[in-house]
Amino acid sequence: MIFAASEKSIPARLSAALTRVITLRESFDRQPELALPWKEVKHWQSRRLRRTYPDLFAVPRYMNAGEFFLNEIYGAKDFGQRDREALRVVPKLARMLPERAVETLLLAVELDEMSEELDARVAAHIVMPVTDASYAAAYVLAGTPGERRAQIEHVHKIGGALERLARLPLLSGMLHLMRGPAEAAGLSHLHFFLQRGFDAFKSMGPASEFLRTISERETQLMERLFAADPAPFRDIAPAP
């Protein structure tokens, strides 16, 4: 369960979300039959995202933000180390960083929880190998339109949080100064996530078009998949 902002403080919500997602991953470790399909689903999704947004990746202004989203928000990499680091130092994070920075990490972990659960369900239903057709069939068995809309909305929230974060004065210098102490304290993954997100959105400037494009295309894909469109991934990106 993801708590409403009024029910718990941001640090408390972050601790709870980190605990849930770490526990969720540990439960996957006890299901070796899911390991290969789960990994292949994630790699397929990364390739699909590049197919869906070639125009964003081709524009210098959006390139860094696109890579950040692909690799750090919804990528095939293992976020376990980042999350274990964060859980260990939540009280310290709350003292060291602006609330908006802690909120951004919270949103990322909440999205991670949603995505891990949905990906595991897709992996449980997928017929290997992972193709457009096998993914589409598993997708509709693995979640509801409401769950997928919530996932898309959460991606938009993270983008908005990063855009607000990038406008904070002095945060850039603070993050760069924290690099050495963070590495010494074993928090390099966490620091890298915050630093890369800040830099990507700082260099991009206004993020409304970038975020609107993602929301519109992901919603269109979701609706096609649940409508059993025979070619749901066609013509999503504009022709070059």
PDB file of N, CA and C in Angstrom, residues 23-87:
ATOM      1  N   THR A  23      11.547  -6.247   0.476  1.00  0.00           N
ATOM      2  CA  THR A  23      10.878  -7.511   0.809  1.00  0.00           C
ATOM      3  C   THR A  23      10.310  -8.170  -0.441  1.00  0.00           C
ATOM      4  N   LEU A  24       9.755  -7.351  -1.337  1.00  0.00           N
ATOM      5  CA  LEU A  24       9.192  -7.881  -2.582  1.00  0.00           C
ATOM      6  C   LEU A  24      10.270  -8.561  -3.420  1.00  0.00           C
ATOM      7  N   ARG A  25      11.428  -7.898  -3.553  1.00  0.00           N
ATOM      8  CA  ARG A  25      12.517  -8.500  -4.337  1.00  0.00           C
ATOM      9  C   ARG A  25      13.012  -9.798  -3.684  1.00  0.00           C
ATOM     10  N   GLU A  26      13.074  -9.809  -2.362  1.00  0.00           N
ATOM     11  CA  GLU A  26      13.520 -11.027  -1.671  1.00  0.00           C
ATOM     12  C   GLU A  26      12.551 -12.177  -1.928  1.00  0.00           C
ATOM     13  N   SER A  27      11.267 -11.866  -2.060  1.00  0.00           N
ATOM     14  CA  SER A  27      10.293 -12.919  -2.365  1.00  0.00           C
ATOM     15  C   SER A  27      10.513 -13.461  -3.770  1.00  0.00           C
ATOM     16  N   PHE A  28      10.958 -12.597  -4.711  1.00  0.00           N
ATOM     17  CA  PHE A  28      11.263 -13.071  -6.064  1.00  0.00           C
ATOM     18  C   PHE A  28      12.460 -14.025  -6.044  1.00  0.00           C
ATOM     19  N   ASP A  29      13.419 -13.743  -5.156  1.00  0.00           N
ATOM     20  CA  ASP A  29      14.607 -14.599  -5.060  1.00  0.00           C
ATOM     21  C   ASP A  29      14.247 -16.026  -4.660  1.00  0.00           C
ATOM     22  N   ARG A  30      13.093 -16.168  -3.997  1.00  0.00           N
ATOM     23  CA  ARG A  30      12.657 -17.498  -3.578  1.00  0.00           C
ATOM     24  C   ARG A  30      11.818 -18.196  -4.666  1.00  0.00           C
ATOM     25  N   GLN A  31      11.705 -17.547  -5.837  1.00  0.00           N
ATOM     26  CA  GLN A  31      10.945 -18.118  -6.953  1.00  0.00           C
ATOM     27  C   GLN A  31      11.848 -18.182  -8.187  1.00  0.00           C
ATOM     28  N   PRO A  32      12.802 -19.119  -8.208  1.00  0.00           N
ATOM     29  CA  PRO A  32      13.778 -19.162  -9.295  1.00  0.00           C
ATOM     30  C   PRO A  32      13.147 -19.338 -10.674  1.00  0.00           C
ATOM     31  N   GLU A  33      11.940 -19.901 -10.722  1.00  0.00           N
ATOM     32  CA  GLU A  33      11.287 -20.083 -12.018  1.00  0.00           C
ATOM     33  C   GLU A  33      10.910 -18.750 -12.667  1.00  0.00           C
ATOM     34  N   LEU A  34      10.876 -17.667 -11.856  1.00  0.00           N
ATOM     35  CA  LEU A  34      10.568 -16.341 -12.395  1.00  0.00           C
ATOM     36  C   LEU A  34      11.811 -15.584 -12.842  1.00  0.00           C
ATOM     37  N   ALA A  35      12.984 -16.037 -12.436  1.00  0.00           N
ATOM     38  CA  ALA A  35      14.200 -15.240 -12.623  1.00  0.00           C
ATOM     39  C   ALA A  35      14.463 -14.911 -14.083  1.00  0.00           C
ATOM     40  N   LEU A  36      14.472 -15.919 -14.948  1.00  0.00           N
ATOM     41  CA  LEU A  36      14.784 -15.668 -16.354  1.00  0.00           C
ATOM     42  C   LEU A  36      13.691 -14.865 -17.053  1.00  0.00           C
ATOM     43  N   PRO A  37      12.410 -15.269 -16.972  1.00  0.00           N
ATOM     44  CA  PRO A  37      11.390 -14.459 -17.658  1.00  0.00           C
ATOM     45  C   PRO A  37      11.299 -13.044 -17.119  1.00  0.00           C
ATOM     46  N   TRP A  38      11.474 -12.855 -15.804  1.00  0.00           N
ATOM     47  CA  TRP A  38      11.433 -11.511 -15.214  1.00  0.00           C
ATOM     48  C   TRP A  38      12.540 -10.639 -15.799  1.00  0.00           C
ATOM     49  N   LYS A  39      13.748 -11.199 -15.909  1.00  0.00           N
ATOM     50  CA  LYS A  39      14.865 -10.446 -16.468  1.00  0.00           C
ATOM     51  C   LYS A  39      14.635 -10.139 -17.951  1.00  0.00           C
ATOM     52  N   GLU A  40      14.133 -11.136 -18.687  1.00  0.00           N
ATOM     53  CA  GLU A  40      13.902 -10.929 -20.119  1.00  0.00           C
ATOM     54  C   GLU A  40      12.789  -9.918 -20.377  1.00  0.00           C
ATOM     55  N   VAL A  41      11.758  -9.916 -19.530  1.00  0.00           N
ATOM     56  CA  VAL A  41      10.692  -8.910 -19.642  1.00  0.00           C
ATOM     57  C   VAL A  41      11.272  -7.516 -19.474  1.00  0.00           C
ATOM     58  N   LYS A  42      12.138  -7.335 -18.494  1.00  0.00           N
ATOM     59  CA  LYS A  42      12.723  -6.021 -18.258  1.00  0.00           C
ATOM     60  C   LYS A  42      13.597  -5.572 -19.439  1.00  0.00           C
ATOM     61  N   HIS A  43      14.390  -6.482 -19.982  1.00  0.00           N
ATOM     62  CA  HIS A  43      15.225  -6.120 -21.123  1.00  0.00           C
ATOM     63  C   HIS A  43      14.372  -5.801 -22.351  1.00  0.00           C
ATOM     64  N   TRP A  44      13.310  -6.562 -22.545  1.00  0.00           N
ATOM     65  CA  TRP A  44      12.407  -6.284 -23.670  1.00  0.00           C
ATOM     66  C   TRP A  44      11.777  -4.904 -23.502  1.00  0.00           C
ATOM     67  N   GLN A  45      11.362  -4.574 -22.285  1.00  0.00           N
ATOM     68  CA  GLN A  45      10.741  -3.267 -22.044  1.00  0.00           C
ATOM     69  C   GLN A  45      11.722  -2.127 -22.317  1.00  0.00           C
ATOM     70  N   SER A  46      12.973  -2.302 -21.975  1.00  0.00           N
ATOM     71  CA  SER A  46      13.966  -1.266 -22.271  1.00  0.00           C
ATOM     72  C   SER A  46      14.088  -1.049 -23.775  1.00  0.00           C
ATOM     73  N   ARG A  47      14.103  -2.148 -24.531  1.00  0.00           N
ATOM     74  CA  ARG A  47      14.173  -2.019 -25.995  1.00  0.00           C
ATOM     75  C   ARG A  47      12.904  -1.375 -26.538  1.00  0.00           C
ATOM     76  N   ARG A  48      11.768  -1.730 -25.977  1.00  0.00           N
ATOM     77  CA  ARG A  48      10.502  -1.146 -26.419  1.00  0.00           C
ATOM     78  C   ARG A  48      10.468   0.362 -26.175  1.00  0.00           C
ATOM     79  N   LEU A  49      10.978   0.797 -25.031  1.00  0.00           N
ATOM     80  CA  LEU A  49      10.988   2.228 -24.737  1.00  0.00           C
ATOM     81  C   LEU A  49      11.818   3.000 -25.757  1.00  0.00           C
ATOM     82  N   ARG A  50      12.918   2.432 -26.193  1.00  0.00           N
ATOM     83  CA  ARG A  50      13.712   3.106 -27.221  1.00  0.00           C
ATOM     84  C   ARG A  50      12.961   3.170 -28.552  1.00  0.00           C
ATOM     85  N   ARG A  51      12.170   2.144 -28.827  1.00  0.00           N
ATOM     86  CA  ARG A  51      11.364   2.170 -30.056  1.00  0.00           C
ATOM     87  C   ARG A  51      10.266   3.225 -29.975  1.00  0.00           C
ATOM     88  N   THR A  52       9.761   3.450 -28.775  1.00  0.00           N
ATOM     89  CA  THR A  52       8.626   4.344 -28.595  1.00  0.00           C
ATOM     90  C   THR A  52       9.041   5.812 -28.596  1.00  0.00           C
ATOM     91  N   TYR A  53      10.295   6.095 -28.204  1.00  0.00           N
ATOM     92  CA  TYR A  53      10.721   7.490 -28.041  1.00  0.00           C
ATOM     93  C   TYR A  53      11.998   7.837 -28.809  1.00  0.00           C
ATOM     94  N   PRO A  54      12.135   7.413 -30.051  1.00  0.00           N
ATOM     95  CA  PRO A  54      13.367   7.762 -30.781  1.00  0.00           C
ATOM     96  C   PRO A  54      13.513   9.260 -30.989  1.00  0.00           C
ATOM     97  N   ASP A  55      12.386   9.957 -31.109  1.00  0.00           N
ATOM     98  CA  ASP A  55      12.441  11.409 -31.317  1.00  0.00           C
ATOM     99  C   ASP A  55      12.970  12.122 -30.080  1.00  0.00           C
ATOM    100  N   LEU A  56      12.593  11.659 -28.878  1.00  0.00           N
ATOM    101  CA  LEU A  56      13.105  12.289 -27.660  1.00  0.00           C
ATOM    102  C   LEU A  56      14.595  12.018 -27.488  1.00  0.00           C
ATOM    103  N   PHE A  57      15.014  10.788 -27.783  1.00  0.00           N
ATOM    104  CA  PHE A  57      16.430  10.457 -27.640  1.00  0.00           C
ATOM    105  C   PHE A  57      17.284  11.161 -28.691  1.00  0.00           C
ATOM    106  N   ALA A  58      16.665  11.608 -29.784  1.00  0.00           N
ATOM    107  CA  ALA A  58      17.422  12.276 -30.853  1.00  0.00           C
ATOM    108  C   ALA A  58      17.573  13.775 -30.631  1.00  0.00           C
ATOM    109  N   VAL A  59      16.821  14.339 -29.705  1.00  0.00           N
ATOM    110  CA  VAL A  59      16.865  15.779 -29.447  1.00  0.00           C
ATOM    111  C   VAL A  59      17.845  16.040 -28.305  1.00  0.00           C
ATOM    112  N   PRO A  60      18.910  16.807 -28.542  1.00  0.00           N
ATOM    113  CA  PRO A  60      19.909  17.024 -27.485  1.00  0.00           C
ATOM    114  C   PRO A  60      19.300  17.514 -26.174  1.00  0.00           C
ATOM    115  N   ARG A  61      18.298  18.373 -26.250  1.00  0.00           N
ATOM    116  CA  ARG A  61      17.704  18.916 -25.024  1.00  0.00           C
ATOM    117  C   ARG A  61      17.070  17.823 -24.160  1.00  0.00           C
ATOM    118  N   TYR A  62      16.501  16.803 -24.785  1.00  0.00           N
ATOM    119  CA  TYR A  62      15.784  15.762 -24.047  1.00  0.00           C
ATOM    120  C   TYR A  62      16.614  14.504 -23.824  1.00  0.00           C
ATOM    121  N   MET A  63      17.763  14.412 -24.449  1.00  0.00           N
ATOM    122  CA  MET A  63      18.523  13.165 -24.450  1.00  0.00           C
ATOM    123  C   MET A  63      18.894  12.700 -23.045  1.00  0.00           C
ATOM    124  N   ASN A  64      19.435  13.590 -22.225  1.00  0.00           N
ATOM    125  CA  ASN A  64      19.867  13.194 -20.879  1.00  0.00           C
ATOM    126  C   ASN A  64      18.686  12.782 -20.011  1.00  0.00           C
ATOM    127  N   ALA A  65      17.574  13.512 -20.113  1.00  0.00           N
ATOM    128  CA  ALA A  65      16.391  13.151 -19.333  1.00  0.00           C
ATOM    129  C   ALA A  65      15.831  11.811 -19.801  1.00  0.00           C
ATOM    130  N   GLY A  66      15.868  11.580 -21.117  1.00  0.00           N
ATOM    131  CA  GLY A  66      15.400  10.308 -21.644  1.00  0.00           C
ATOM    132  C   GLY A  66      16.236   9.142 -21.142  1.00  0.00           C
ATOM    133  N   GLU A  67      17.553   9.306 -21.148  1.00  0.00           N
ATOM    134  CA  GLU A  67      18.437   8.257 -20.652  1.00  0.00           C
ATOM    135  C   GLU A  67      18.236   8.033 -19.155  1.00  0.00           C
ATOM    136  N   PHE A  68      18.002   9.116 -18.412  1.00  0.00           N
ATOM    137  CA  PHE A  68      17.763   8.978 -16.976  1.00  0.00           C
ATOM    138  C   PHE A  68      16.507   8.151 -16.734  1.00  0.00           C
ATOM    139  N   PHE A  69      15.423   8.479 -17.446  1.00  0.00           N
ATOM    140  CA  PHE A  69      14.187   7.724 -17.269  1.00  0.00           C
ATOM    141  C   PHE A  69      14.376   6.267 -17.658  1.00  0.00           C
ATOM    142  N   LEU A  70      15.060   6.034 -18.769  1.00  0.00           N
ATOM    143  CA  LEU A  70      15.226   4.665 -19.244  1.00  0.00           C
ATOM    144  C   LEU A  70      16.069   3.838 -18.289  1.00  0.00           C
ATOM    145  N   ASN A  71      17.152   4.415 -17.762  1.00  0.00           N
ATOM    146  CA  ASN A  71      18.104   3.643 -16.959  1.00  0.00           C
ATOM    147  C   ASN A  71      17.841   3.690 -15.459  1.00  0.00           C
ATOM    148  N   GLU A  72      17.344   4.821 -14.954  1.00  0.00           N
ATOM    149  CA  GLU A  72      17.229   5.005 -13.509  1.00  0.00           C
ATOM    150  C   GLU A  72      15.796   4.957 -12.980  1.00  0.00           C
ATOM    151  N   ILE A  73      14.818   5.107 -13.867  1.00  0.00           N
ATOM    152  CA  ILE A  73      13.426   5.082 -13.422  1.00  0.00           C
ATOM    153  C   ILE A  73      12.748   3.785 -13.827  1.00  0.00           C
ATOM    154  N   TYR A  74      12.920   3.397 -15.093  1.00  0.00           N
ATOM    155  CA  TYR A  74      12.232   2.190 -15.525  1.00  0.00           C
ATOM    156  C   TYR A  74      13.148   1.368 -16.416  1.00  0.00           C
ATOM    157  N   GLY A  75      14.287   1.015 -15.884  1.00  0.00           N
ATOM    158  CA  GLY A  75      15.262   0.266 -16.655  1.00  0.00           C
ATOM    159  C   GLY A  75      15.379  -1.165 -16.189  1.00  0.00           C
ATOM    160  N   ALA A  76      16.298  -1.884 -16.836  1.00  0.00           N
ATOM    161  CA  ALA A  76      16.503  -3.294 -16.516  1.00  0.00           C
ATOM    162  C   ALA A  76      17.544  -3.496 -15.427  1.00  0.00           C
ATOM    163  N   LYS A  77      18.090  -2.419 -14.872  1.00  0.00           N
ATOM    164  CA  LYS A  77      19.140  -2.559 -13.872  1.00  0.00           C
ATOM    165  C   LYS A  77      18.558  -2.943 -12.515  1.00  0.00           C
ATOM    166  N   ASP A  78      19.420  -3.403 -11.639  1.00  0.00           N
ATOM    167  CA  ASP A  78      19.033  -3.810 -10.290  1.00  0.00           C
ATOM    168  C   ASP A  78      19.139  -2.591  -9.371  1.00  0.00           C
ATOM    169  N   PHE A  79      17.998  -2.183  -8.807  1.00  0.00           N
ATOM    170  CA  PHE A  79      17.980  -1.031  -7.914  1.00  0.00           C
ATOM    171  C   PHE A  79      18.135  -1.425  -6.448  1.00  0.00           C
ATOM    172  N   GLY A  80      18.428  -2.680  -6.201  1.00  0.00           N
ATOM    173  CA  GLY A  80      18.486  -3.155  -4.823  1.00  0.00           C
ATOM    174  C   GLY A  80      19.522  -2.440  -3.982  1.00  0.00           C
ATOM    175  N   GLN A  81      20.734  -2.209  -4.532  1.00  0.00           N
ATOM    176  CA  GLN A  81      21.779  -1.550  -3.763  1.00  0.00           C
ATOM    177  C   GLN A  81      21.383  -0.131  -3.397  1.00  0.00           C
ATOM    178  N   ARG A  82      20.805   0.596  -4.374  1.00  0.00           N
ATOM    179  CA  ARG A  82      20.342   1.953  -4.096  1.00  0.00           C
ATOM    180  C   ARG A  82      19.326   1.964  -2.963  1.00  0.00           C
ATOM    181  N   ASP A  83      18.392   1.013  -3.000  1.00  0.00           N
ATOM    182  CA  ASP A  83      17.328   1.003  -2.008  1.00  0.00           C
ATOM    183  C   ASP A  83      17.831   0.597  -0.628  1.00  0.00           C
ATOM    184  N   ARG A  84      18.756  -0.346  -0.573  1.00  0.00           N
ATOM    185  CA  ARG A  84      19.317  -0.733   0.729  1.00  0.00           C
ATOM    186  C   ARG A  84      20.114   0.418   1.337  1.00  0.00           C
ATOM    187  N   GLU A  85      20.851   1.136   0.491  1.00  0.00           N
ATOM    188  CA  GLU A  85      21.588   2.307   0.971  1.00  0.00           C
ATOM    189  C   GLU A  85      20.618   3.333   1.557  1.00  0.00           C
ATOM    190  N   ALA A  86      19.557   3.610   0.821  1.00  0.00           N
ATOM    191  CA  ALA A  86      18.609   4.642   1.255  1.00  0.00           C
ATOM    192  C   ALA A  86      17.924   4.259   2.562  1.00  0.00           C
ATOM    193  N   LEU A  87      17.521   2.993   2.690  1.00  0.00           N
ATOM    194  CA  LEU A  87      16.838   2.569   3.911  1.00  0.00           C
ATOM    195  C   LEU A  87      17.736   2.748   5.126  1.00  0.00           C
TER     196      LEU A  87
END
